mmCIF file of C-alpha atoms and ligand atoms in Angstrom:
data_model
loop_
_atom_site.group_PDB
_atom_site.id
_atom_site.type_symbol
_atom_site.label_atom_id
_atom_site.label_comp_id
_atom_site.label_asym_id
_atom_site.label_seq_id
_atom_site.Cartn_x
_atom_site.Cartn_y
_atom_site.Cartn_z
ATOM 1 C CA UNK L 81 -14.402 -22.840 -9.754
ATOM 2 C CA UNK L 82 -14.124 -26.388 -11.331
ATOM 3 C CA UNK L 83 -12.898 -26.481 -14.825
ATOM 4 C CA UNK L 84 -12.414 -29.457 -17.014
ATOM 5 C CA UNK L 85 -9.265 -28.967 -19.039
ATOM 6 C CA UNK L 86 -6.770 -31.070 -21.177
ATOM 7 C CA UNK L 87 -3.114 -30.992 -22.297
ATOM 8 C CA UNK L 88 -2.308 -30.587 -26.030
ATOM 9 C CA UNK L 89 -1.908 -34.371 -26.135
ATOM 10 C CA UNK L 90 -5.594 -34.729 -24.717
ATOM 11 C CA UNK L 91 -4.499 -35.854 -21.268
ATOM 12 C CA UNK L 92 -7.672 -34.781 -19.240
ATOM 13 C CA UNK L 93 -7.627 -33.043 -15.909
ATOM 14 C CA UNK L 94 -9.929 -31.021 -13.561
ATOM 15 C CA UNK L 95 -8.641 -27.594 -12.443
ATOM 16 C CA UNK L 96 -10.007 -26.350 -8.986
ATOM 17 C CA UNK L 97 -9.652 -22.824 -7.606
ATOM 18 C CA UNK L 98 -11.598 -21.591 -4.394
ATOM 19 C CA UNK L 99 -10.787 -19.056 -1.789
ATOM 20 C CA UNK L 100 -8.453 -21.407 0.048
ATOM 21 C CA UNK L 101 -6.361 -23.015 -2.655
ATOM 22 C CA UNK L 102 -5.753 -24.168 -6.078
ATOM 23 C CA UNK L 103 -5.500 -27.967 -7.331
ATOM 24 C CA UNK L 104 -5.340 -30.142 -10.313
ATOM 25 C CA UNK L 105 -6.577 -33.721 -10.665
ATOM 26 C CA UNK L 106 -5.852 -35.961 -13.684
ATOM 27 C CA UNK L 107 -8.825 -38.084 -14.649
ATOM 28 C CA UNK L 108 -6.295 -40.965 -15.268
ATOM 29 C CA UNK L 109 -5.592 -42.474 -11.760
ATOM 30 C CA UNK L 110 -7.888 -39.781 -10.109
ATOM 31 C CA UNK L 111 -4.292 -38.407 -9.466
ATOM 32 C CA UNK L 112 -3.964 -35.226 -7.703
ATOM 33 C CA UNK L 113 -0.846 -33.601 -9.089
ATOM 34 C CA UNK L 114 -1.077 -30.074 -7.757
ATOM 35 C CA UNK L 115 -2.185 -28.597 -4.535
ATOM 36 C CA UNK L 116 -1.356 -25.066 -3.356
ATOM 37 C CA UNK L 117 -2.852 -23.017 -0.618
ATOM 38 C CA UNK L 118 -3.004 -19.203 -1.146
ATOM 39 C CA UNK L 119 0.101 -17.509 0.204
ATOM 40 C CA UNK L 120 1.879 -20.881 0.954
ATOM 41 C CA UNK L 121 4.231 -22.931 -1.095
ATOM 42 C CA UNK L 122 3.080 -25.934 -2.908
ATOM 43 C CA UNK L 123 2.380 -28.984 -0.398
ATOM 44 C CA UNK L 124 3.065 -31.647 -3.166
ATOM 45 C CA UNK L 125 6.086 -32.270 -5.228
ATOM 46 C CA UNK L 126 5.847 -32.921 -8.925
ATOM 47 C CA UNK L 127 8.789 -34.021 -11.073
ATOM 48 C CA UNK L 128 10.051 -31.625 -13.782
ATOM 49 C CA UNK L 129 10.172 -34.586 -16.023
ATOM 50 C CA UNK L 130 6.789 -36.147 -15.034
ATOM 51 C CA UNK L 131 4.837 -37.852 -17.994
ATOM 52 C CA UNK L 132 1.259 -36.678 -18.685
ATOM 53 C CA UNK L 133 0.593 -39.565 -21.117
ATOM 54 C CA UNK L 134 -2.023 -42.206 -21.178
ATOM 55 C CA UNK L 135 -0.995 -45.585 -19.373
ATOM 56 C CA UNK L 136 2.110 -43.725 -17.548
ATOM 57 C CA UNK L 137 1.756 -42.942 -13.912
ATOM 58 C CA UNK L 138 2.474 -39.219 -13.078
ATOM 59 C CA UNK L 139 5.838 -38.885 -10.994
ATOM 60 C CA UNK L 140 4.520 -36.746 -8.107
ATOM 61 C CA UNK L 141 1.434 -35.494 -6.400
ATOM 62 C CA UNK L 142 -0.556 -38.478 -4.771
ATOM 63 C CA UNK L 143 -0.602 -41.701 -6.874
ATOM 64 C CA UNK L 144 -3.236 -44.038 -5.795
ATOM 65 C CA UNK L 145 -1.870 -47.642 -5.286
ATOM 66 C CA UNK L 146 -4.651 -50.294 -5.779
ATOM 67 C CA UNK L 147 -5.386 -53.173 -5.591
ATOM 68 C CA UNK L 148 -1.861 -53.950 -4.474
ATOM 69 C CA UNK L 149 1.036 -51.878 -3.264
ATOM 70 C CA UNK L 150 4.497 -52.684 -4.496
ATOM 71 C CA UNK L 151 4.985 -55.803 -6.573
ATOM 72 C CA UNK L 152 1.845 -58.201 -7.041
ATOM 73 C CA UNK L 153 2.617 -61.212 -4.818
ATOM 74 C CA UNK L 154 1.263 -63.773 -7.254
ATOM 75 C CA UNK L 155 2.559 -62.262 -10.348
ATOM 76 C CA UNK L 156 5.422 -59.943 -10.177
ATOM 77 C CA UNK L 157 5.081 -59.120 -13.955
ATOM 78 C CA UNK L 158 2.040 -57.193 -13.375
ATOM 79 C CA UNK L 159 2.359 -53.390 -12.827
ATOM 80 C CA UNK L 160 3.929 -52.181 -9.657
ATOM 81 C CA UNK L 161 1.383 -50.501 -7.333
ATOM 82 C CA UNK L 162 -1.574 -51.945 -9.300
ATOM 83 C CA UNK L 163 -3.806 -50.667 -12.022
ATOM 84 C CA UNK L 164 -5.587 -47.677 -10.521
ATOM 85 C CA UNK L 165 -3.118 -45.097 -11.186
ATOM 86 C CA UNK L 166 -3.238 -45.802 -14.901
ATOM 87 C CA UNK L 167 -6.986 -46.340 -15.484
ATOM 88 C CA UNK L 168 -9.348 -43.512 -16.368
ATOM 89 C CA UNK L 169 -11.773 -42.771 -13.609
ATOM 90 C CA UNK L 170 -15.105 -40.986 -13.773
ATOM 91 C CA UNK L 171 -16.038 -37.911 -11.897
ATOM 92 C CA UNK L 172 -19.293 -38.645 -10.118
ATOM 93 C CA UNK L 173 -19.576 -35.638 -7.840
ATOM 94 C CA UNK L 174 -18.401 -31.927 -7.866
ATOM 95 C CA UNK L 175 -19.339 -29.977 -4.847
ATOM 96 C CA UNK L 176 -18.448 -26.377 -3.976
ATOM 97 C CA UNK L 177 -19.382 -26.276 -0.301
ATOM 98 C CA UNK L 178 -20.705 -23.402 2.046
ATOM 99 C CA UNK L 179 -17.132 -23.473 3.804
ATOM 100 C CA UNK L 180 -15.456 -22.503 0.620
ATOM 101 C CA UNK L 181 -13.874 -25.889 0.237
ATOM 102 C CA UNK L 182 -14.385 -27.958 -3.038
ATOM 103 C CA UNK L 183 -15.210 -31.820 -2.925
ATOM 104 C CA UNK L 184 -14.586 -33.950 -5.961
ATOM 105 C CA UNK L 185 -15.595 -37.667 -6.055
ATOM 106 C CA UNK L 186 -14.144 -39.878 -8.612
ATOM 107 C CA UNK L 187 -14.996 -43.615 -9.237
ATOM 108 C CA UNK L 188 -13.228 -46.619 -10.875
ATOM 109 C CA UNK L 189 -15.106 -49.765 -11.762
ATOM 110 C CA UNK L 190 -13.975 -53.010 -12.983
ATOM 111 C CA UNK L 191 -13.302 -53.393 -16.819
ATOM 112 C CA UNK L 192 -11.851 -56.111 -19.131
ATOM 113 C CA UNK L 193 -8.252 -54.617 -18.274
ATOM 114 C CA UNK L 194 -8.649 -54.697 -14.463
ATOM 115 C CA UNK L 195 -10.450 -58.179 -14.564
ATOM 116 C CA UNK L 196 -7.591 -59.549 -16.750
ATOM 117 C CA UNK L 197 -5.119 -58.442 -13.958
ATOM 118 C CA UNK L 198 -7.182 -59.037 -10.781
ATOM 119 C CA UNK L 199 -10.455 -61.134 -11.275
ATOM 120 C CA UNK L 200 -12.584 -59.371 -8.590
ATOM 121 C CA UNK L 201 -15.532 -57.039 -8.666
ATOM 122 C CA UNK L 202 -15.134 -53.772 -6.755
ATOM 123 C CA UNK L 203 -16.373 -50.207 -6.249
ATOM 124 C CA UNK L 204 -13.551 -47.714 -5.626
ATOM 125 C CA UNK L 205 -14.348 -44.126 -4.846
ATOM 126 C CA UNK L 206 -11.722 -41.461 -4.223
ATOM 127 C CA UNK L 207 -12.923 -38.367 -2.293
ATOM 128 C CA UNK L 208 -10.672 -35.171 -2.482
ATOM 129 C CA UNK L 209 -11.524 -32.073 -0.519
ATOM 130 C CA UNK L 210 -9.579 -28.963 -1.466
ATOM 131 C CA UNK L 211 -9.377 -26.199 1.282
ATOM 132 C CA UNK L 212 -6.800 -25.003 3.863
ATOM 133 C CA UNK L 213 -6.382 -28.585 4.465
ATOM 134 C CA UNK L 214 -6.235 -31.332 1.869
ATOM 135 C CA UNK L 215 -8.235 -34.403 2.494
ATOM 136 C CA UNK L 216 -8.025 -37.492 0.474
ATOM 137 C CA UNK L 217 -9.811 -40.751 0.993
ATOM 138 C CA UNK L 218 -9.951 -44.102 -0.820
ATOM 139 C CA UNK L 219 -13.155 -46.013 -0.333
ATOM 140 C CA UNK L 220 -13.078 -49.755 -1.483
ATOM 141 C CA UNK L 221 -16.006 -51.923 -1.487
ATOM 142 C CA UNK L 222 -16.137 -55.637 -2.288
ATOM 143 C CA UNK L 223 -19.033 -56.004 -4.766
ATOM 144 C CA UNK L 224 -18.030 -59.660 -5.592
ATOM 145 C CA UNK L 225 -19.254 -62.842 -4.130
ATOM 146 C CA UNK L 226 -15.982 -63.937 -2.878
ATOM 147 C CA UNK L 227 -13.495 -62.239 -0.342
ATOM 148 C CA UNK L 228 -10.349 -60.281 -1.699
ATOM 149 C CA UNK L 229 -7.198 -58.909 -0.182
ATOM 150 C CA UNK L 230 -6.007 -55.510 -1.082
ATOM 151 C CA UNK L 231 -2.795 -53.487 -0.183
ATOM 152 C CA UNK L 232 -3.100 -49.935 -0.956
ATOM 153 C CA UNK L 233 -1.422 -46.487 -0.654
ATOM 154 C CA UNK L 234 -2.008 -42.906 -0.957
ATOM 155 C CA UNK L 235 1.605 -42.467 -2.286
ATOM 156 C CA UNK L 236 2.003 -38.694 -1.406
ATOM 157 C CA UNK L 237 5.052 -36.811 -2.668
ATOM 158 C CA UNK L 238 5.764 -33.836 -0.287
ATOM 159 C CA UNK L 239 7.583 -30.925 -1.632
ATOM 160 C CA UNK L 240 10.699 -29.988 0.556
ATOM 161 C CA UNK L 241 13.131 -27.158 0.268
ATOM 162 C CA UNK L 242 16.308 -29.259 0.756
ATOM 163 C CA UNK L 243 16.349 -33.004 1.712
ATOM 164 C CA UNK L 244 19.263 -32.376 4.040
ATOM 165 C CA UNK L 245 17.047 -30.173 6.436
ATOM 166 C CA UNK L 246 14.233 -32.679 6.520
ATOM 167 C CA UNK L 247 13.079 -34.809 9.481
ATOM 168 C CA UNK L 248 9.943 -36.846 10.115
ATOM 169 C CA UNK L 249 8.383 -37.160 13.539
ATOM 170 C CA UNK L 250 5.990 -39.802 14.903
ATOM 171 C CA UNK L 251 7.600 -43.054 14.115
ATOM 172 C CA UNK L 252 9.982 -43.427 17.027
ATOM 173 C CA UNK L 253 10.203 -46.911 18.421
ATOM 174 C CA UNK L 254 8.164 -48.440 15.472
ATOM 175 C CA UNK L 255 8.994 -51.505 13.857
ATOM 176 C CA UNK L 256 9.767 -50.932 9.975
ATOM 177 C CA UNK L 257 10.478 -53.221 7.111
ATOM 178 C CA UNK L 258 13.475 -51.917 5.080
ATOM 179 C CA UNK L 259 12.868 -52.715 1.409
ATOM 180 C CA UNK L 260 16.581 -52.376 0.874
ATOM 181 C CA UNK L 261 17.817 -55.217 3.087
ATOM 182 C CA UNK L 262 14.468 -57.017 3.245
ATOM 183 C CA UNK L 263 14.659 -57.004 7.101
ATOM 184 C CA UNK L 264 12.641 -55.423 9.961
ATOM 185 C CA UNK L 265 14.269 -52.760 12.083
ATOM 186 C CA UNK L 266 13.275 -50.383 15.042
ATOM 187 C CA UNK L 267 13.304 -46.866 14.300
ATOM 188 C CA UNK L 268 15.223 -44.920 16.802
ATOM 189 C CA UNK L 269 14.086 -41.138 17.166
ATOM 190 C CA UNK L 270 13.181 -38.853 14.150
ATOM 191 C CA UNK L 271 13.706 -40.044 10.556
ATOM 192 C CA UNK L 272 16.537 -38.184 8.630
ATOM 193 C CA UNK L 273 17.149 -38.735 4.778
ATOM 194 C CA UNK L 274 20.849 -38.987 3.994
ATOM 195 C CA UNK L 275 20.598 -41.964 1.583
ATOM 196 C CA UNK L 276 18.169 -44.043 -0.149
ATOM 197 C CA UNK L 277 15.260 -44.744 2.162
ATOM 198 C CA UNK L 278 12.441 -47.362 1.305
ATOM 199 C CA UNK L 279 10.634 -48.341 4.548
ATOM 200 C CA UNK L 280 7.279 -49.508 5.644
ATOM 201 C CA UNK L 281 6.554 -48.432 9.129
ATOM 202 C CA UNK L 282 3.893 -50.331 11.126
ATOM 203 C CA UNK L 283 1.712 -48.994 13.858
ATOM 204 C CA UNK L 284 2.560 -45.266 13.143
ATOM 205 C CA UNK L 285 1.211 -42.466 15.384
ATOM 206 C CA UNK L 286 -2.090 -40.997 14.002
ATOM 207 C CA UNK L 287 -0.230 -37.578 13.516
ATOM 208 C CA UNK L 288 2.986 -37.444 11.547
ATOM 209 C CA UNK L 289 5.000 -34.251 11.325
ATOM 210 C CA UNK L 290 7.383 -33.527 8.281
ATOM 211 C CA UNK L 291 9.990 -30.752 9.290
ATOM 212 C CA UNK L 292 11.681 -28.990 6.474
ATOM 213 C CA UNK L 293 13.834 -26.416 7.880
ATOM 214 C CA UNK L 294 11.366 -23.818 9.267
ATOM 215 C CA UNK L 295 8.504 -25.402 7.451
ATOM 216 C CA UNK L 296 6.255 -27.997 9.091
ATOM 217 C CA UNK L 297 3.626 -30.175 7.455
ATOM 218 C CA UNK L 298 1.013 -32.337 9.562
ATOM 219 C CA UNK L 299 -0.179 -35.566 8.307
ATOM 220 C CA UNK L 300 -3.040 -37.309 9.932
ATOM 221 C CA UNK L 301 -4.190 -40.716 8.834
ATOM 222 C CA UNK L 302 -7.358 -42.942 9.391
ATOM 223 C CA UNK L 303 -7.876 -46.646 8.273
ATOM 224 C CA UNK L 304 -3.974 -47.179 8.246
ATOM 225 C CA UNK L 305 -1.659 -49.070 10.349
ATOM 226 C CA UNK L 306 1.436 -48.541 8.006
ATOM 227 C CA UNK L 307 3.206 -45.642 6.598
ATOM 228 C CA UNK L 308 5.774 -45.832 3.811
ATOM 229 C CA UNK L 309 8.609 -43.376 3.796
ATOM 230 C CA UNK L 310 10.638 -43.161 0.551
ATOM 231 C CA UNK L 311 13.367 -41.215 -1.157
ATOM 232 C CA UNK L 312 15.238 -42.709 -4.195
ATOM 233 C CA UNK L 313 18.444 -40.691 -3.577
ATOM 234 C CA UNK L 314 21.066 -40.290 -6.120
ATOM 235 C CA UNK L 315 21.557 -43.602 -8.092
ATOM 236 C CA UNK L 316 17.722 -44.503 -8.209
ATOM 237 C CA UNK L 317 17.004 -41.040 -9.355
ATOM 238 C CA UNK L 318 19.463 -41.322 -12.167
ATOM 239 C CA UNK L 319 17.587 -44.625 -13.300
ATOM 240 C CA UNK L 320 14.224 -43.042 -13.351
ATOM 241 C CA UNK L 321 13.383 -41.328 -16.851
ATOM 242 C CA UNK L 322 10.572 -39.297 -15.284
ATOM 243 C CA UNK L 323 13.048 -37.862 -12.535
ATOM 244 C CA UNK L 324 15.657 -35.190 -12.920
ATOM 245 C CA UNK L 325 18.979 -36.140 -11.532
ATOM 246 C CA UNK L 326 18.538 -33.790 -8.542
ATOM 247 C CA UNK L 327 14.846 -34.490 -7.974
ATOM 248 C CA UNK L 328 15.384 -36.559 -4.836
ATOM 249 C CA UNK L 329 16.753 -33.289 -3.162
ATOM 250 C CA UNK L 330 13.358 -31.614 -3.298
ATOM 251 C CA UNK L 331 10.897 -34.344 -2.302
ATOM 252 C CA UNK L 332 10.014 -37.143 0.302
ATOM 253 C CA UNK L 333 7.288 -39.521 0.060
ATOM 254 C CA UNK L 334 5.387 -40.190 3.172
ATOM 255 C CA UNK L 335 2.514 -42.502 2.354
ATOM 256 C CA UNK L 336 -0.631 -43.275 4.221
ATOM 257 C CA UNK L 337 -1.126 -47.093 3.186
ATOM 258 C CA UNK L 338 -2.521 -50.518 4.082
ATOM 259 C CA UNK L 339 0.880 -52.091 2.940
ATOM 260 C CA UNK L 340 2.440 -55.519 3.521
ATOM 261 C CA UNK L 341 1.454 -56.859 7.067
ATOM 262 C CA UNK L 342 -1.397 -54.186 6.929
ATOM 263 C CA UNK L 343 -2.983 -55.408 3.965
ATOM 264 C CA UNK L 344 -6.825 -55.776 4.319
ATOM 265 C CA UNK L 345 -9.202 -58.698 3.396
ATOM 266 C CA UNK L 346 -12.836 -57.591 2.505
ATOM 267 C CA UNK L 347 -15.693 -60.057 2.504
ATOM 268 C CA UNK L 348 -18.493 -59.555 -0.072
ATOM 269 C CA UNK L 349 -20.333 -56.120 0.487
ATOM 270 C CA UNK L 350 -17.564 -55.001 3.109
ATOM 271 C CA UNK L 351 -15.880 -51.692 2.554
ATOM 272 C CA UNK L 352 -12.644 -50.009 3.841
ATOM 273 C CA UNK L 353 -11.604 -46.419 3.833
ATOM 274 C CA UNK L 354 -8.042 -45.229 3.839
ATOM 275 C CA UNK L 355 -7.879 -41.457 4.521
ATOM 276 C CA UNK L 356 -5.086 -38.982 4.726
ATOM 277 C CA UNK L 357 -5.524 -35.275 5.944
ATOM 278 C CA UNK L 358 -2.550 -33.022 5.378
ATOM 279 C CA UNK L 359 -1.566 -29.337 5.660
ATOM 280 C CA UNK L 360 1.188 -26.936 5.804
ATOM 281 C CA UNK L 361 1.098 -25.285 9.288
HETATM 282 O O1 TA6 U 700 6.436 -46.433 -2.137
HETATM 283 C C1 TA6 U 700 7.831 -46.750 -2.161
HETATM 284 C C2 TA6 U 700 7.980 -47.514 -3.414
HETATM 285 O O2 TA6 U 700 7.431 -48.951 -3.564
HETATM 286 C C3 TA6 U 700 9.590 -47.682 -3.971
HETATM 287 O O3 TA6 U 700 9.925 -49.088 -3.732
HETATM 288 C C4 TA6 U 700 9.567 -47.046 -5.252
HETATM 289 O O4 TA6 U 700 9.434 -48.212 -6.371
HETATM 290 C C5 TA6 U 700 8.308 -46.121 -5.283
HETATM 291 O O5 TA6 U 700 7.448 -46.851 -4.677
HETATM 292 C C6 TA6 U 700 8.004 -45.481 -6.566
HETATM 293 O O6 TA6 U 700 7.445 -46.602 -7.408
HETATM 294 P P1 TA6 U 700 7.009 -46.324 -8.924
HETATM 295 O O7 TA6 U 700 6.280 -47.540 -9.438
HETATM 296 O O8 TA6 U 700 6.029 -45.115 -8.890
HETATM 297 O O9 TA6 U 700 8.180 -45.877 -9.564
#
């Protein structure tokens, strides 16, 4: 079942329920902010203080970072992570498939607001498939007459029972950029989160495992050669109005991305797809 709904303030979203799972996607940002497989706990984390207001990114779920990840290199005054997550997307396809999954395609096209920030023509689609497995794919096509560079991320907030019991496998031996000291380092073994972590890992294995006590999440990515791991920890959480003080204890971001050195240049008519496939196992 696919139902178009809105909050009392008019903030619009799509609610999806099928035999496998339930999900909610805000039209602003094509932002999946809820996904729960029947008889399992929610895969995605959503801040108890999240905004659902026009022009404000939702703290949690899977924000779409486009056309740049992080600060804009040419103009740091522009919104962090680009404009896609605060723009209104159109639903161009709703499909309830024979295998019981639901496929939604949303589209973002240039407008006066985007062109004022980033003077390029593009076609961007986000394909979300809701089943026992969650699949999300960001497809970018350069419809301009000149090349452009993009850095992107599917900025996934995973829900965890307790950050102290979390470890992340699949990045051993990888080079990572640490945003906290602005230096490159080499990962030794699994990742544990006992402080603020804000890193871009290069050349991640295609399959990443998040362990959370006895729980396990598998993440598979395509079209990506970088993976962002982030937890704001105590002080940063206190500084964020849309994060409760203890919010950092129940989440970790593991973001399939084309970030920093993994940014992509698209020539006219060229496309690139960034895809993440994830599930609790
Ligand atoms: O993905 C990690 C990161 O770039 C962090 O530096 C932190 O800023 C996080 O994104 C959240 O960014 P936001 O703009 O959503 O508050």
